[in-house]
């Protein structure tokens, strides 16, 4: 782990690996949070991830959580992964959490 690894690199690494491993299932992948905004102040850096999957799949969700933990350890950040099935995402697109993620975040998919 590098103490000076930019948090953007962690988000990029997570997005790239998630797309490589599960790209066919991912409909949206948006990273947001204090590290992405540049508001991390060097402590308790977190990267929030909103992942929209084509359908509910507990095994893929588990694998994405493990990936987030692995990348987080490599880059010294904490990932919080929020997974929604596409149907729920579309039905609740006006929810404040979803709006914030889409407005403030960086979309990879």
Coordinates of C-alpha atoms in Angstrom, one line a residue:
X1 CA 0.0 0.0 0.0
X2 CA 1.2 3.5 -0.8
X3 CA 0.5 6.2 1.7
X4 CA 0.4 8.8 -1.0
X5 CA -1.9 6.9 -3.5
X6 CA -4.5 9.4 -4.8
X7 CA -8.0 8.4 -3.9
X8 CA -9.0 8.9 -7.5
X9 CA -6.7 6.1 -8.3
X10 CA -8.5 3.8 -5.9
X11 CA -11.8 4.7 -7.5
X12 CA -10.4 4.1 -11.0
X13 CA -8.9 0.8 -9.9
X14 CA -12.2 -0.4 -8.4
X15 CA -14.2 0.7 -11.5
X16 CA -11.7 -1.0 -13.9
X17 CA -11.7 -4.3 -11.9
X18 CA -15.5 -4.3 -11.4
X19 CA -16.1 -3.8 -15.1
X20 CA -13.5 -6.5 -16.1
X21 CA -15.0 -9.0 -13.6
X22 CA -18.7 -8.1 -13.9
X23 CA -19.2 -5.7 -16.7
X24 CA -22.0 -7.6 -18.3
X25 CA -24.1 -7.2 -15.1
X26 CA -23.3 -3.6 -14.4
X27 CA -25.7 -0.9 -15.7
X28 CA -24.4 2.1 -13.7
X29 CA -21.1 2.5 -11.7
X30 CA -20.8 5.9 -10.0
X31 CA -18.2 6.8 -7.4
X32 CA -18.7 9.7 -5.1
X33 CA -17.9 10.8 -1.5
X34 CA -15.4 13.0 0.2
X35 CA -12.3 11.5 -1.6
X36 CA -13.8 11.9 -5.0
X37 CA -14.9 15.5 -4.2
X38 CA -11.4 16.2 -2.9
X39 CA -12.8 16.9 0.6
X40 CA -10.9 14.1 2.4
X41 CA -8.6 16.3 4.5
X42 CA -6.3 13.3 4.6
X43 CA -8.2 11.4 7.3
X44 CA -10.9 8.8 7.1
X45 CA -11.0 8.9 3.3
X46 CA -14.0 7.2 1.9
X47 CA -15.2 6.4 -1.5
X48 CA -18.9 5.7 -2.0
X49 CA -19.9 3.5 -4.9
X50 CA -23.4 3.3 -6.4
X51 CA -23.6 0.1 -8.4
X52 CA -26.7 -0.7 -10.5
X53 CA -26.9 -4.3 -11.5
X54 CA -29.1 -5.7 -14.3
X55 CA -30.7 -7.9 -11.6
X56 CA -30.2 -8.9 -8.0
X57 CA -27.3 -11.3 -7.7
X58 CA -26.0 -11.9 -4.1
X59 CA -22.9 -13.7 -5.3
X60 CA -21.9 -10.7 -7.5
X61 CA -22.6 -8.3 -4.6
X62 CA -20.4 -10.4 -2.3
X63 CA -17.6 -10.4 -4.9
X64 CA -17.9 -6.6 -5.4
X65 CA -17.7 -6.1 -1.6
X66 CA -14.5 -8.2 -1.4
X67 CA -13.1 -6.3 -4.4
X68 CA -13.8 -3.0 -2.6
X69 CA -12.1 -4.2 0.6
X70 CA -9.1 -5.3 -1.4
X71 CA -8.7 -2.1 -3.4
X72 CA -9.4 -0.1 -0.3
X73 CA -6.5 -1.8 1.6
X74 CA -4.2 -1.3 -1.4
X75 CA -5.0 2.4 -1.5
X76 CA -5.6 3.3 2.1
X77 CA -9.3 4.2 1.6
X78 CA -12.6 2.8 2.8
X79 CA -15.1 1.9 0.2
X80 CA -18.9 1.8 0.8
X81 CA -20.6 -0.1 -1.9
X82 CA -24.3 0.4 -2.4
X83 CA -25.9 -2.0 -4.9
X84 CA -29.3 -1.7 -6.5
X85 CA -31.0 -3.8 -9.1
X86 CA -31.8 -1.7 -12.2
X87 CA -35.6 -2.0 -11.7
X88 CA -35.3 -0.4 -8.2
X89 CA -32.8 2.2 -9.4
X90 CA -35.2 3.3 -12.2
X91 CA -38.2 3.3 -9.9
X92 CA -36.5 5.5 -7.3
X93 CA -34.4 7.7 -9.5
X94 CA -35.6 10.8 -7.7
X95 CA -34.5 9.5 -4.3
X96 CA -32.0 12.0 -2.7
X97 CA -29.3 9.4 -2.3
X98 CA -29.4 8.5 -6.0
X99 CA -29.7 12.1 -7.1
X100 CA -26.7 13.1 -5.0
X101 CA -24.6 10.2 -6.3
X102 CA -25.4 11.1 -9.9
X103 CA -24.9 14.8 -9.4
X104 CA -21.7 14.8 -7.3
X105 CA -20.1 11.6 -8.5
X106 CA -18.0 10.4 -11.4
X107 CA -19.7 7.9 -13.7
X108 CA -17.7 5.0 -15.1
X109 CA -20.7 3.2 -16.7

